[in-house]
CSV table of C-alpha atoms in Angstrom, one decimal:
chain,number,residue,atom,x,y,z
G,1,UNK,CA,90.1,67.2,129.7
G,2,UNK,CA,89.9,64.8,126.7
G,3,UNK,CA,93.1,63.3,125.4
G,4,UNK,CA,94.0,62.1,121.9
G,5,UNK,CA,93.5,58.6,123.1
G,6,UNK,CA,89.9,59.5,124.1
G,7,UNK,CA,89.3,60.8,120.6
G,8,UNK,CA,90.8,57.7,119.0
G,9,UNK,CA,88.7,55.4,121.2
G,10,UNK,CA,85.4,57.3,120.4
G,11,UNK,CA,86.2,57.5,116.6
G,12,UNK,CA,87.4,53.9,116.6
G,13,UNK,CA,90.7,54.7,115.0
G,14,UNK,CA,94.3,54.8,116.0
G,15,UNK,CA,95.9,57.8,117.7
G,16,UNK,CA,98.1,58.1,114.6
G,17,UNK,CA,95.0,58.7,112.5
G,18,UNK,CA,93.7,61.3,114.9
G,19,UNK,CA,97.1,63.1,114.7
G,20,UNK,CA,97.1,62.9,110.9
G,21,UNK,CA,93.7,64.6,110.8
G,22,UNK,CA,94.5,67.3,113.3
G,23,UNK,CA,97.8,68.2,111.8
G,24,UNK,CA,96.8,67.5,108.2
G,25,UNK,CA,100.1,65.5,107.9
G,26,UNK,CA,98.9,62.4,106.0
G,27,UNK,CA,96.1,61.2,103.8
G,28,UNK,CA,93.0,60.0,105.7
G,29,UNK,CA,89.9,58.8,103.9
G,30,UNK,CA,86.9,61.2,104.0
G,31,UNK,CA,84.9,58.7,106.1
G,32,UNK,CA,87.6,58.3,108.8
G,33,UNK,CA,88.3,62.1,108.8
G,34,UNK,CA,84.6,62.8,109.4
G,35,UNK,CA,84.5,60.4,112.3
G,36,UNK,CA,87.6,61.9,113.9
G,37,UNK,CA,86.3,65.5,113.6
G,38,UNK,CA,83.0,64.4,115.0
G,39,UNK,CA,84.8,62.9,118.0
G,40,UNK,CA,86.9,66.1,118.4
G,41,UNK,CA,83.7,68.2,118.5
G,42,UNK,CA,81.8,65.8,120.9
G,43,UNK,CA,84.7,65.7,123.4
G,44,UNK,CA,85.7,69.4,123.0
G,45,UNK,CA,89.2,68.1,122.4
G,46,UNK,CA,91.9,70.8,122.2
G,47,UNK,CA,95.4,69.6,121.1
G,48,UNK,CA,98.3,70.8,123.3
G,49,UNK,CA,100.1,73.6,121.5
G,50,UNK,CA,103.2,73.0,123.6
G,51,UNK,CA,103.3,69.3,122.7
G,52,UNK,CA,102.9,70.1,119.0
G,53,UNK,CA,105.6,72.8,119.1
G,54,UNK,CA,107.9,70.3,120.9
G,55,UNK,CA,107.5,67.8,118.1
G,56,UNK,CA,108.3,70.5,115.6
G,57,UNK,CA,111.3,71.7,117.6
G,58,UNK,CA,109.7,75.1,118.0
G,59,UNK,CA,108.6,77.0,121.1
G,60,UNK,CA,106.7,79.8,119.3
G,61,UNK,CA,108.5,82.1,121.7
G,62,UNK,CA,110.6,85.2,120.7
G,63,UNK,CA,112.8,86.9,123.3
G,64,UNK,CA,113.1,90.7,123.3
G,65,UNK,CA,116.0,92.0,125.3
G,66,UNK,CA,115.9,95.8,125.7
G,67,UNK,CA,118.5,98.0,127.3
G,68,UNK,CA,116.4,100.0,129.7
G,69,UNK,CA,112.6,99.4,130.3
G,70,UNK,CA,112.5,102.6,132.3
G,71,UNK,CA,113.2,104.5,129.0
G,72,UNK,CA,109.9,105.3,127.3
G,73,UNK,CA,111.6,104.7,123.9
G,74,UNK,CA,112.0,101.0,124.8
G,75,UNK,CA,108.5,100.8,126.2
G,76,UNK,CA,107.3,101.7,122.7
G,77,UNK,CA,109.6,99.1,121.2
G,78,UNK,CA,107.9,96.5,123.5
G,79,UNK,CA,104.5,97.7,122.5
G,80,UNK,CA,105.3,97.5,118.8
G,81,UNK,CA,107.0,94.1,119.1
G,82,UNK,CA,104.1,92.5,120.9
G,83,UNK,CA,101.8,93.4,118.0
G,84,UNK,CA,104.3,92.3,115.4
G,85,UNK,CA,105.2,88.9,116.8
G,86,UNK,CA,101.5,88.1,117.4
G,87,UNK,CA,100.8,88.8,113.8
G,88,UNK,CA,103.3,86.1,112.9
G,89,UNK,CA,101.8,83.6,115.5
G,90,UNK,CA,104.5,84.0,118.2
G,91,UNK,CA,104.5,85.1,121.8
G,92,UNK,CA,106.9,87.6,123.3
G,93,UNK,CA,109.2,87.2,126.3
G,94,UNK,CA,110.6,90.5,127.5
G,95,UNK,CA,113.9,91.0,129.3
G,96,UNK,CA,115.6,94.2,130.6
G,97,UNK,CA,119.4,94.4,130.7
G,98,UNK,CA,119.4,97.8,132.4
G,99,UNK,CA,122.4,98.9,130.2
G,100,UNK,CA,124.6,96.4,132.1
G,101,UNK,CA,126.7,93.9,130.1
G,102,UNK,CA,126.8,91.4,133.0
G,103,UNK,CA,123.0,91.4,133.2
G,104,UNK,CA,122.8,90.9,129.5
G,105,UNK,CA,125.0,87.8,129.7
G,106,UNK,CA,122.7,86.3,132.4
G,107,UNK,CA,119.6,87.1,130.3
G,108,UNK,CA,121.0,85.5,127.2
G,109,UNK,CA,122.0,82.4,129.1
G,110,UNK,CA,118.5,82.2,130.3
G,111,UNK,CA,117.1,82.7,126.8
G,112,UNK,CA,119.1,79.7,125.6
G,113,UNK,CA,117.6,77.4,128.3
G,114,UNK,CA,114.1,78.5,127.4
G,115,UNK,CA,114.6,77.3,123.8
G,116,UNK,CA,113.3,80.5,122.4
G,117,UNK,CA,112.9,80.4,118.6
G,118,UNK,CA,114.8,83.6,118.2
G,119,UNK,CA,116.0,86.8,119.9
G,120,UNK,CA,115.7,90.5,119.2
G,121,UNK,CA,118.5,92.1,121.2
G,122,UNK,CA,119.4,95.7,122.0
G,123,UNK,CA,123.0,95.0,122.8
G,124,UNK,CA,124.8,96.8,125.7
G,125,UNK,CA,128.1,94.9,125.6
G,126,UNK,CA,130.7,94.6,123.0
G,127,UNK,CA,130.2,90.9,122.3
G,128,UNK,CA,127.3,88.5,121.7
G,129,UNK,CA,129.4,85.4,121.4
G,130,UNK,CA,127.7,83.9,124.4
G,131,UNK,CA,124.3,83.9,122.5
G,132,UNK,CA,125.3,82.3,119.2
G,133,UNK,CA,124.3,78.7,119.8
G,134,UNK,CA,121.4,76.9,121.6
G,135,UNK,CA,122.1,74.0,124.0
G,136,UNK,CA,122.1,71.6,121.0
G,137,UNK,CA,124.8,73.6,119.3
G,138,UNK,CA,122.5,75.1,116.7
G,139,UNK,CA,122.7,78.9,115.9
G,140,UNK,CA,120.0,80.9,117.6
G,141,UNK,CA,118.3,83.3,115.1
G,142,UNK,CA,119.1,86.8,116.2
G,143,UNK,CA,118.4,90.4,115.1
G,144,UNK,CA,120.3,93.2,116.8
G,145,UNK,CA,118.0,96.2,117.2
G,146,UNK,CA,119.0,99.9,117.3
G,147,UNK,CA,122.7,99.1,118.0
G,148,UNK,CA,125.4,97.0,116.4
G,149,UNK,CA,128.3,95.0,117.7
G,150,UNK,CA,131.7,94.9,115.9
G,151,UNK,CA,132.3,91.6,114.2
G,152,UNK,CA,128.8,90.2,114.9
G,153,UNK,CA,127.2,88.6,111.9
G,154,UNK,CA,123.5,88.8,113.0
G,155,UNK,CA,120.9,90.7,111.0
G,156,UNK,CA,120.6,94.3,112.2
G,157,UNK,CA,118.0,97.0,112.2
G,158,UNK,CA,119.2,100.5,113.1
G,159,UNK,CA,118.8,104.2,112.6
G,160,UNK,CA,121.4,106.2,110.8
G,161,UNK,CA,122.8,107.7,114.0
G,162,UNK,CA,125.4,109.8,112.2
G,163,UNK,CA,122.7,111.4,110.2
G,164,UNK,CA,120.6,112.0,113.3
G,165,UNK,CA,123.4,113.9,115.0
G,166,UNK,CA,124.3,115.8,111.9
G,167,UNK,CA,120.8,116.9,111.1
G,168,UNK,CA,120.1,118.3,114.6
G,169,UNK,CA,123.5,120.0,114.7
G,170,UNK,CA,123.2,121.5,111.2
G,171,UNK,CA,119.8,123.0,112.2
G,172,UNK,CA,121.5,124.7,115.2
G,173,UNK,CA,124.4,125.9,113.1
G,174,UNK,CA,122.0,127.4,110.5
G,175,UNK,CA,120.5,129.4,113.3
G,176,UNK,CA,124.0,131.0,113.9
G,177,UNK,CA,125.1,129.0,116.9
G,178,UNK,CA,128.8,128.2,117.0
G,179,UNK,CA,129.3,127.6,120.8
G,180,UNK,CA,127.6,124.3,121.0
G,181,UNK,CA,127.5,121.7,123.8
G,182,UNK,CA,126.2,118.2,123.9
G,183,UNK,CA,124.8,115.6,126.3
G,184,UNK,CA,125.9,112.3,124.8
G,185,UNK,CA,125.0,108.7,125.4
G,186,UNK,CA,127.5,106.1,126.4
G,187,UNK,CA,130.2,106.2,123.7
G,188,UNK,CA,131.0,102.5,123.8
G,189,UNK,CA,127.6,101.8,122.1
G,190,UNK,CA,127.0,102.7,118.5
G,191,UNK,CA,124.0,105.0,119.2
G,192,UNK,CA,126.0,107.2,121.5
G,193,UNK,CA,129.2,107.2,119.4
G,194,UNK,CA,127.4,107.6,116.1
G,195,UNK,CA,125.3,110.6,117.2
G,196,UNK,CA,128.4,112.4,118.5
G,197,UNK,CA,130.3,111.6,115.3
G,198,UNK,CA,127.4,113.2,113.3
G,199,UNK,CA,127.6,116.3,115.4
G,200,UNK,CA,131.4,116.6,115.0
G,201,UNK,CA,131.1,116.0,111.3
G,202,UNK,CA,128.5,118.8,111.0
G,203,UNK,CA,130.7,121.2,112.9
G,204,UNK,CA,133.9,120.3,110.9
G,205,UNK,CA,132.0,121.0,107.7
G,206,UNK,CA,131.6,124.6,108.9
G,207,UNK,CA,135.2,124.9,110.1
G,208,UNK,CA,134.2,124.6,113.8
G,209,UNK,CA,135.4,122.3,116.6
G,210,UNK,CA,133.5,121.1,119.7
G,211,UNK,CA,135.3,122.1,122.9
G,212,UNK,CA,135.8,119.2,125.2
G,213,UNK,CA,134.5,121.2,128.2
G,214,UNK,CA,131.1,121.4,126.4
G,215,UNK,CA,130.8,117.6,126.2
G,216,UNK,CA,129.0,115.6,128.9
G,217,UNK,CA,127.8,112.0,129.0
G,218,UNK,CA,124.2,111.5,130.2
G,219,UNK,CA,124.4,107.7,129.9
G,220,UNK,CA,121.0,107.7,128.2
G,221,UNK,CA,119.4,108.3,131.7
G,222,UNK,CA,117.2,111.2,132.6
G,223,UNK,CA,118.7,111.9,136.0
G,224,UNK,CA,122.3,111.6,134.8
G,225,UNK,CA,121.4,114.1,132.0
G,226,UNK,CA,119.9,116.5,134.5
G,227,UNK,CA,123.1,116.5,136.6
G,228,UNK,CA,125.5,117.0,133.8
G,229,UNK,CA,123.4,119.6,132.1
G,230,UNK,CA,123.3,121.7,135.3
G,231,UNK,CA,127.1,121.5,135.6
G,232,UNK,CA,127.4,122.4,131.9
G,233,UNK,CA,125.0,125.3,132.0
G,234,UNK,CA,126.4,126.8,135.2
G,235,UNK,CA,129.7,127.6,133.5
G,236,UNK,CA,130.4,131.3,133.1
G,237,UNK,CA,130.6,131.0,129.3
G,238,UNK,CA,127.9,128.4,128.7
G,239,UNK,CA,127.0,127.1,125.3
G,240,UNK,CA,124.2,128.9,123.4
G,241,UNK,CA,122.8,125.6,122.2
G,242,UNK,CA,122.8,122.0,123.2
G,243,UNK,CA,122.4,118.8,121.1
G,244,UNK,CA,121.0,116.1,123.4
G,245,UNK,CA,121.5,112.5,122.1
G,246,UNK,CA,118.2,111.0,123.3
G,247,UNK,CA,114.7,112.1,124.1
G,248,UNK,CA,114.8,110.7,127.7
G,249,UNK,CA,117.9,112.7,128.4
G,250,UNK,CA,116.3,115.8,126.8
G,251,UNK,CA,113.6,115.6,129.6
G,252,UNK,CA,116.4,115.8,132.2
G,253,UNK,CA,118.0,118.7,130.4
G,254,UNK,CA,114.7,120.6,130.3
G,255,UNK,CA,114.3,120.2,134.0
G,256,UNK,CA,117.8,121.5,134.6
G,257,UNK,CA,117.1,124.5,132.4
G,258,UNK,CA,114.0,125.3,134.3
G,259,UNK,CA,115.6,124.8,137.7
G,260,UNK,CA,118.4,127.1,136.8
G,261,UNK,CA,115.9,129.8,135.9
G,262,UNK,CA,116.9,129.8,132.3
G,263,UNK,CA,114.5,130.2,129.4
G,264,UNK,CA,114.3,128.0,126.3
G,265,UNK,CA,115.0,129.2,123.6
G,266,UNK,CA,115.6,132.7,125.0
G,267,UNK,CA,118.7,131.6,126.9
G,268,UNK,CA,119.5,128.2,125.5
G,269,UNK,CA,118.4,126.4,122.4
G,270,UNK,CA,117.9,122.6,122.6
G,271,UNK,CA,117.7,120.0,119.9
G,272,UNK,CA,117.5,116.2,120.5
G,273,UNK,CA,117.2,112.8,118.9
G,274,UNK,CA,114.7,110.0,119.7
G,275,UNK,CA,111.1,109.2,119.8
G,276,UNK,CA,109.5,108.9,123.2
G,277,UNK,CA,105.8,109.2,124.2
G,278,UNK,CA,104.7,112.7,125.2
G,279,UNK,CA,107.8,114.5,123.8
G,280,UNK,CA,105.6,116.4,121.4
G,281,UNK,CA,103.4,117.7,124.3
G,282,UNK,CA,106.2,119.7,125.9
G,283,UNK,CA,106.2,123.5,125.7
G,284,UNK,CA,108.1,124.8,124.0
G,285,UNK,CA,107.9,121.9,121.5
G,286,UNK,CA,111.2,120.1,121.2
G,287,UNK,CA,113.1,120.2,117.9
G,288,UNK,CA,114.3,116.7,117.3
G,289,UNK,CA,115.2,113.9,114.9
G,290,UNK,CA,112.8,111.1,115.1
G,291,UNK,CA,112.9,107.3,114.5
G,292,UNK,CA,110.3,105.5,112.4
G,293,UNK,CA,110.0,103.2,115.4
G,294,UNK,CA,107.1,101.0,114.4
G,295,UNK,CA,108.5,100.4,111.0
G,296,UNK,CA,111.9,99.5,112.5
G,297,UNK,CA,110.3,97.0,115.0
G,298,UNK,CA,108.2,95.4,112.3
G,299,UNK,CA,111.3,94.9,110.1
G,300,UNK,CA,113.2,93.4,113.0
G,301,UNK,CA,110.5,90.8,113.6
G,302,UNK,CA,110.2,90.1,109.9
G,303,UNK,CA,113.9,89.4,109.6
G,304,UNK,CA,113.8,87.2,112.6
G,305,UNK,CA,110.8,85.1,111.5
G,306,UNK,CA,112.5,84.7,108.1
G,307,UNK,CA,115.6,83.4,109.9
G,308,UNK,CA,113.5,81.0,112.0
G,309,UNK,CA,111.7,79.6,109.0
G,310,UNK,CA,114.8,79.4,106.8
G,311,UNK,CA,116.4,77.2,109.5
G,312,UNK,CA,120.0,78.1,108.7
G,313,UNK,CA,122.5,81.0,108.6
G,314,UNK,CA,122.9,83.3,105.7
G,315,UNK,CA,124.7,86.5,104.8
G,316,UNK,CA,123.8,89.1,107.5
G,317,UNK,CA,121.3,91.7,106.4
G,318,UNK,CA,121.7,95.3,107.7
G,319,UNK,CA,118.7,97.5,107.4
G,320,UNK,CA,119.3,101.2,108.2
G,321,UNK,CA,116.4,103.6,108.6
G,322,UNK,CA,116.7,107.3,108.1
G,323,UNK,CA,115.7,109.8,110.9
G,324,UNK,CA,113.6,112.8,110.1
G,325,UNK,CA,114.0,116.3,111.5
G,326,UNK,CA,110.9,117.6,113.4
G,327,UNK,CA,111.2,121.4,113.9
G,328,UNK,CA,109.6,122.7,117.1
G,329,UNK,CA,110.0,125.9,119.2
G,330,UNK,CA,113.0,125.0,121.4
G,331,UNK,CA,115.6,126.6,119.1
G,332,UNK,CA,116.1,130.3,118.2
G,333,UNK,CA,118.7,132.3,116.2
G,334,UNK,CA,121.7,133.0,118.4
G,335,UNK,CA,121.2,136.8,118.0
G,336,UNK,CA,117.7,136.4,119.6
G,337,UNK,CA,119.4,135.1,122.7
G,338,UNK,CA,121.3,138.4,123.3
G,339,UNK,CA,118.2,140.6,123.3
G,340,UNK,CA,114.9,140.4,125.0
G,341,UNK,CA,113.4,137.0,124.8
G,342,UNK,CA,110.2,136.5,122.8
G,343,UNK,CA,107.0,136.3,124.8
G,344,UNK,CA,106.8,132.5,124.1
G,345,UNK,CA,110.2,131.9,125.8
G,346,UNK,CA,109.5,130.4,129.2
G,347,UNK,CA,110.9,127.7,131.3
G,348,UNK,CA,110.2,124.3,129.8
G,349,UNK,CA,107.3,122.6,131.4
G,350,UNK,CA,105.1,119.7,130.3
G,351,UNK,CA,101.9,120.8,128.6
G,352,UNK,CA,98.8,120.0,130.6
């Protein structure tokens, strides 16, 4: 492969002149520029992108650290982020913390050694102090995605989790349900806590309380949600409706309903939060609050690139997107659950 010295020798100029032409970093006479460009073409010279980025102090790499790659929600985040960072001229490195703070710490230490230009992080711990500076002591541009961390001054892009829990619960309450249960996410993360808080607020506004025996944590995992949903629905006085705090957990709850021989919505109404692929293809169609996921991801990348280009800290920006309620067929008025179920009420199964 030709080198910059080969180009300089063929064009009969210095390597500094070749560099000035390639990078357009200094004035070069039209005659010399033409000679250099002719030599570049003749030798099929391709400058090293890595070397150019090293000189600029940039790697052109953005790290994306998600909480659970097995969750289709985060798979969609990766898909959207790859397209977004490419549009800005960056490449994406993907890491999975598996909802474990100790794994997150190891990943972020690795990110620092890779000299990534910035990080989009779905936090699973209660601190990101171990991320703040690169090996040279400079702040690493960071955007927290989906979740926030108390006291952290990074830019954030989130959903209004309280609104998500409130909207889904209010829909169930409007159908006459008062004996509600919930499958929550981990309550130490803002998505789990916020959605439960929204549910509680909606019930308080109607003079209702959520009984502790009807609250289970599904840990944002499908299998965990399946197990706790079975224990909840096997109670003698089971709830007439469930709010499930994520789409992935809703899949586990649906399996539990079917395996127990119950019908949705004939025996139990289900509403959820989250956007995951294929959720709209379930029968009955799931009532849910959805995220504008692509818009959220694009905004996170935009904020991060702005930080990188700005080259210094500023007041943190907190962008909150609003969820929207999508009404399906998985909820019915509570009265309908005490009489014969409608013909469409059948165990939940994926549509073919």
